[in-house]
XYZ file of C-alpha atoms in Angstrom:
313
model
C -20.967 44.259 -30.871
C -23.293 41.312 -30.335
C -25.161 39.495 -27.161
C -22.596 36.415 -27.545
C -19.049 38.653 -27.430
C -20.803 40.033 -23.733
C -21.859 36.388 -23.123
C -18.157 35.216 -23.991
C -16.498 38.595 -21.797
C -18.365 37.728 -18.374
C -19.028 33.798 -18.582
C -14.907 33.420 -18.934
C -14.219 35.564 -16.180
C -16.642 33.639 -13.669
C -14.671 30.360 -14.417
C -11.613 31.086 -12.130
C -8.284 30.295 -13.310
C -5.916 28.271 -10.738
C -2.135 29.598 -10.232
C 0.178 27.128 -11.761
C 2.593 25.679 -8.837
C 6.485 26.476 -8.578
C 5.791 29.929 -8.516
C 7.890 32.631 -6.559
C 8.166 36.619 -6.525
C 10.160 38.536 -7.984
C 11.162 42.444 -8.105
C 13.253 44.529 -9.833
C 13.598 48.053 -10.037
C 13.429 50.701 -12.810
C 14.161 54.709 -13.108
C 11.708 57.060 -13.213
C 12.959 60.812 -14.066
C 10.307 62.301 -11.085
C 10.558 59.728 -8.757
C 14.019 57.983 -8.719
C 13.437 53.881 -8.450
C 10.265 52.482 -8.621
C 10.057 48.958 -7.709
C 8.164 46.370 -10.333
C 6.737 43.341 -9.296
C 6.063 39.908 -10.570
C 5.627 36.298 -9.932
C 8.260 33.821 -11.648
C 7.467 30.550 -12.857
C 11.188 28.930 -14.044
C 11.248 25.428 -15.439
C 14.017 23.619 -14.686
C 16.870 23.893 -17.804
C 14.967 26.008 -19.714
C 16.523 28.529 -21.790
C 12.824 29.868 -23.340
C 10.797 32.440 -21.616
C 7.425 34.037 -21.727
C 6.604 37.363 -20.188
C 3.522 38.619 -19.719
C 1.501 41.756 -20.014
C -1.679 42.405 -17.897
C -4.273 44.083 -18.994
C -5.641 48.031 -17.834
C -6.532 47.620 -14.208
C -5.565 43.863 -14.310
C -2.093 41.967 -12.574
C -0.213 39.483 -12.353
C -3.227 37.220 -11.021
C -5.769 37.885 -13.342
C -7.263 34.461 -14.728
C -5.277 35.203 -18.664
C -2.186 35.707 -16.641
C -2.414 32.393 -14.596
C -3.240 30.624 -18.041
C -0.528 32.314 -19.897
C 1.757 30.784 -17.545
C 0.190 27.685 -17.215
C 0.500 26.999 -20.832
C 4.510 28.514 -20.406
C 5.135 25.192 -18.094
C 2.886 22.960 -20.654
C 5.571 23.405 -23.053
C 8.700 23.305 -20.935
C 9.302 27.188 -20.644
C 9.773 29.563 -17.957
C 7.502 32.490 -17.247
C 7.348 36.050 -15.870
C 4.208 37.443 -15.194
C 4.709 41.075 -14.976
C 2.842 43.810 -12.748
C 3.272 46.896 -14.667
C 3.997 49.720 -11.805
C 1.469 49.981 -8.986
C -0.750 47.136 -10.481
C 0.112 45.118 -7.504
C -1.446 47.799 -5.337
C 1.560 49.042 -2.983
C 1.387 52.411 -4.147
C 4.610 52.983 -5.873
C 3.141 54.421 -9.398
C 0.650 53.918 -11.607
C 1.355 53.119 -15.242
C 0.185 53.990 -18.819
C -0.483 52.203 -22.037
C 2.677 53.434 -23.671
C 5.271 52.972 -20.633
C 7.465 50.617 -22.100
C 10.301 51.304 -19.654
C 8.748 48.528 -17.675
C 9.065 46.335 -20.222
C 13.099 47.166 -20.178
C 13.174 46.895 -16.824
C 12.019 43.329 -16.200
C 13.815 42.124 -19.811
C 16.814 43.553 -18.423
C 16.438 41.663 -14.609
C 19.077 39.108 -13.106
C 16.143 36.342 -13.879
C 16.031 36.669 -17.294
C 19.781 36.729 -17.930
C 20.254 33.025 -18.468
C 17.181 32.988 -20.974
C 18.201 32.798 -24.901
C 15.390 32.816 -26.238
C 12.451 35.441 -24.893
C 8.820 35.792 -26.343
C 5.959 38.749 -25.168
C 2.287 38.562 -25.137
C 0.319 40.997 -23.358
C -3.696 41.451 -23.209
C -5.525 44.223 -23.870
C -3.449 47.209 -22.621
C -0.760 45.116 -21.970
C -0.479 44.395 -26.081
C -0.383 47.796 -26.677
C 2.307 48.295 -24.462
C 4.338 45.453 -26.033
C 3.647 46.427 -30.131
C 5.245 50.136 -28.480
C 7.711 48.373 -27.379
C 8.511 46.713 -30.600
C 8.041 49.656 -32.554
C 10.422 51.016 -30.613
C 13.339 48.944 -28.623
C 14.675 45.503 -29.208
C 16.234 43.140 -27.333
C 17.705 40.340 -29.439
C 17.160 38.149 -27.646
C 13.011 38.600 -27.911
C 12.124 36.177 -31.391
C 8.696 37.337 -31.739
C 5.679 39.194 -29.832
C 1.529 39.051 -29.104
C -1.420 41.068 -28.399
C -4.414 39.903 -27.637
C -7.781 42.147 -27.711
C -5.496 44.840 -27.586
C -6.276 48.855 -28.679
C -4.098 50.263 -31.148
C -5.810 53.659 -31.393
C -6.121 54.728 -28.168
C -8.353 57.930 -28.845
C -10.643 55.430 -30.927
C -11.056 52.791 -27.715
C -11.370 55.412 -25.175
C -14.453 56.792 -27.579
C -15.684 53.507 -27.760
C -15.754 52.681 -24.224
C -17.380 55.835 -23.145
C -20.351 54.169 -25.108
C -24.105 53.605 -22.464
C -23.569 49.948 -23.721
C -20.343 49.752 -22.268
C -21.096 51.036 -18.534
C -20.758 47.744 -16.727
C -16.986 47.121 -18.423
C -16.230 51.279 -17.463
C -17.597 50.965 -14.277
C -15.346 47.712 -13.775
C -12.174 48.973 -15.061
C -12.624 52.114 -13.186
C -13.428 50.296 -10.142
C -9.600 48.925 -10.624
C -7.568 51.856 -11.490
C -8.964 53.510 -8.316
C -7.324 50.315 -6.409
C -4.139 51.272 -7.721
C -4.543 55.191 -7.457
C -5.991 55.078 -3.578
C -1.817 53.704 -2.105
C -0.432 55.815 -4.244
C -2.002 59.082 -2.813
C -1.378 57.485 0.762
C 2.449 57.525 -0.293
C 3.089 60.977 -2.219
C 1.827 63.910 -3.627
C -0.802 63.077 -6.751
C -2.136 65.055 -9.329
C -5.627 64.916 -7.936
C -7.024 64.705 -4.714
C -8.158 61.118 -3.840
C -12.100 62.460 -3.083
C -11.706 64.311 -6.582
C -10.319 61.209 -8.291
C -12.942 58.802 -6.709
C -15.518 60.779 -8.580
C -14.229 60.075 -12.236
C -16.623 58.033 -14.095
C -14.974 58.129 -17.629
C -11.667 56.399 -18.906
C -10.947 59.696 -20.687
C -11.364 61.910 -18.003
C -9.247 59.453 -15.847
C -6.581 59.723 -18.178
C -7.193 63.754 -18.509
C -6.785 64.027 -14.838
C -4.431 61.051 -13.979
C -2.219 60.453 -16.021
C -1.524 63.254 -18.095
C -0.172 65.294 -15.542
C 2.042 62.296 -13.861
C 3.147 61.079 -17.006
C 4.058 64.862 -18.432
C 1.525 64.764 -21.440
C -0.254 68.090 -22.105
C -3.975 66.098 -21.606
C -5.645 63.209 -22.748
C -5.823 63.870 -26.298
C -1.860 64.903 -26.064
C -1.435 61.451 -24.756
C -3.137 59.511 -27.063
C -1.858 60.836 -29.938
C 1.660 60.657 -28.142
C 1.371 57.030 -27.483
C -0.963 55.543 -29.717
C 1.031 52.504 -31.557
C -1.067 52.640 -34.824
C 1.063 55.297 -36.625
C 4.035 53.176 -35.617
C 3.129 49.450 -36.404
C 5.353 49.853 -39.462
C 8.306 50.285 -37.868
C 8.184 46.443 -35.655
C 10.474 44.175 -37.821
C 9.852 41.595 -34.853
C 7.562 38.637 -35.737
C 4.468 40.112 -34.233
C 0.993 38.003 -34.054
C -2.225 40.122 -33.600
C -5.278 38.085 -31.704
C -8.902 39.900 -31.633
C -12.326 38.736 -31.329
C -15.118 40.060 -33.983
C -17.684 40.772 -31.481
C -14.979 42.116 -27.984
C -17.358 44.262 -26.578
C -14.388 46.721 -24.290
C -11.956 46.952 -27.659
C -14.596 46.923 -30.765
C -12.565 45.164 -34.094
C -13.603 48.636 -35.776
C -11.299 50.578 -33.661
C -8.407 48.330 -34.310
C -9.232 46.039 -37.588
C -8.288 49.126 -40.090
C -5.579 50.422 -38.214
C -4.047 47.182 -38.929
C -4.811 46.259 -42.280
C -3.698 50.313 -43.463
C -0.585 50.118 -41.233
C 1.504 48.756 -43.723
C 3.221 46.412 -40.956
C 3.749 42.759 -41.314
C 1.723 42.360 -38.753
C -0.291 38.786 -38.745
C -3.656 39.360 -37.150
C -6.593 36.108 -37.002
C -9.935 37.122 -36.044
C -12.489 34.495 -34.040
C -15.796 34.396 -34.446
C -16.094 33.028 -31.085
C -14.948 34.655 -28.024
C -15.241 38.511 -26.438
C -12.503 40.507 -24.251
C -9.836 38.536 -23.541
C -12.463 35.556 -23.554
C -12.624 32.845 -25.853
C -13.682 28.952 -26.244
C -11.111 26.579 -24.339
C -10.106 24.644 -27.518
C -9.748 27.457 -29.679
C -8.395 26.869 -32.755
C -6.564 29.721 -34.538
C -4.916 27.423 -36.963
C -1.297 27.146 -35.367
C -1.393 23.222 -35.100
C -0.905 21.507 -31.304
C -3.587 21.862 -28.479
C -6.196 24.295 -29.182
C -6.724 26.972 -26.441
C -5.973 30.610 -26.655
C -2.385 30.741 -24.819
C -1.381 27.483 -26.230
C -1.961 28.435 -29.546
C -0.301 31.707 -29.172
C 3.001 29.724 -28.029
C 2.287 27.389 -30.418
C 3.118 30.334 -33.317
C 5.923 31.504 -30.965
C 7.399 28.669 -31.126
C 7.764 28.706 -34.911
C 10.733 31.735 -34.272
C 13.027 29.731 -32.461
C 16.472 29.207 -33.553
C 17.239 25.853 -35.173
C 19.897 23.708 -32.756
């Protein structure tokens, strides 16, 4: 970890992203075995006569309107597709749940909405989080209509990141991220019983205790360590036959390349990762280059590879 990936991390995120016009929202519902229907939320960008669609994966604590999701979708209507940007449950704050990295029903849910039916041809990037959530989902379900899938900065060993971001050098990230999941905890305990009283849960400093005390019990995992090992993608990279594109930065400073770098290159998956020089967590230079051809730019590259899957006319 190096001065320039915390540089990279904070300078992108102080350059605000603008919501691409034509947007609307959009909702859809999924089953949850302890709490019936849970509603998802979202916001919809469709081009007109489109039949290609992006959806997109926020990161931990992030939404729909983070400043990667607005550009994701931005660079969607660039090149003449639709997309969804999806809040993974309670991320937009109305207290219906609150979601982990491995929850991949939500995924299902929105892929399987009265939106996306028309859609032929669907592609999935998610950040941080978000990409772990989508390489589980490859690893495990398919839809085939999905040609290929992304993550960017994403963990793939989650007992690994959590260590990592436990780390003094770390504090102002953890004390950011934490700030966020409390956001989406605090409606939650307004609207039902939680695992942990919301003056107890306040008090959690650590991602790993948060996940101890949090999620574990709503998500029916034993603990934190029973989770991790439970969801962690890494052991099950192999098994994604998908085109999938892996996007990290050497020096991220919230998901270190040594925590995800080896997990890759041992997995045994054809998995094609590129690694920047320049950049941090989910921040990099705006004419990045990751050598895909077309505009340079993070999401435009990524759809730039995507678009390399689609079906010949």
């Amino acid at each position: 970890m190096t001065v320039a990936g915390h540089l990279w991390t904070v300078s992108t995120r102080l350059r605000k992203a603008a919501a691409p016009q034509g947007r609307s929202p959009w909702r859809v519902q999924v089953e949850d075995a302890q709490f019936g229907r849970v509603s998802l939320s979202g916001l919809y960008y469709p081009e007109p006569n489109s039949r290609t669609l992006v959806l997109a994966i926020h990161g931990l604590g992030g939404c729909a309107e983070s400043h990667y999701m607005f550009r994701a979708a931005a660079a969607a209507k660039a090149a003449g597709w639709s997309c969804l940007s999806l809040n993974l449950r309670g991320a937009d704050r109305r207290g219906e749940d609150y979601y982990h990295a491995g929850l991949i029903e939500d995924l299902e849910a929105a892929l399987g909405s009265g939106e996306l039916e028309t859609y032929r041809n669907l592609f999935i990037v998610g950040f941080s989080l978000g990409g772990h959530t989508v390489l589980r989902w490859a690893a495990h379900r398919q839809d085939p209509r999905v040609r290929a899938v992304a993550a960017v900065c994403a963990p793939v060993d989650l007992a690994a990141s959590s260590s990592a971001f436990a780390s003094i050098a770390r504090l102002p990230y953890r004390r950011y991220v934490m700030a966020r999941l409390k956001e989406i905890y605090r409606p939650v305990a307004a609207r039902r019983e939680v695992p942990l009283p919301l003056e107890q849960a306040e008090e959690i400093r650590t991602l790993r205790e948060w996940d101890e005390r949090i999620v574990a019990p709503r998500h029916g995992f034993q603990g934190a360590a029973d989770y991790y090992r439970r969801m962690s993608v890494g052991p099950e990279l192999a098994k994604i036959d998908l085109p999938a594109l892996y996007v990290g930065a050497v020096a991220d400073p919230m998901v270190p390349m040594r925590t995800v770098r080896p997990v890759l290159e041992g997995s045994g998956s054809g998995i094609q990762s590129v690694w920047t020089h320049r950049g941090g967590h989910m921040a990099f230079p705006q004419r990045l280059d990751l050598g895909f051809g077309g505009s340079g730019g993070l999401e435009r590259q990524v759809l730039r590879w995507f678009s390399g899957f689609l079906p010949e006319v």
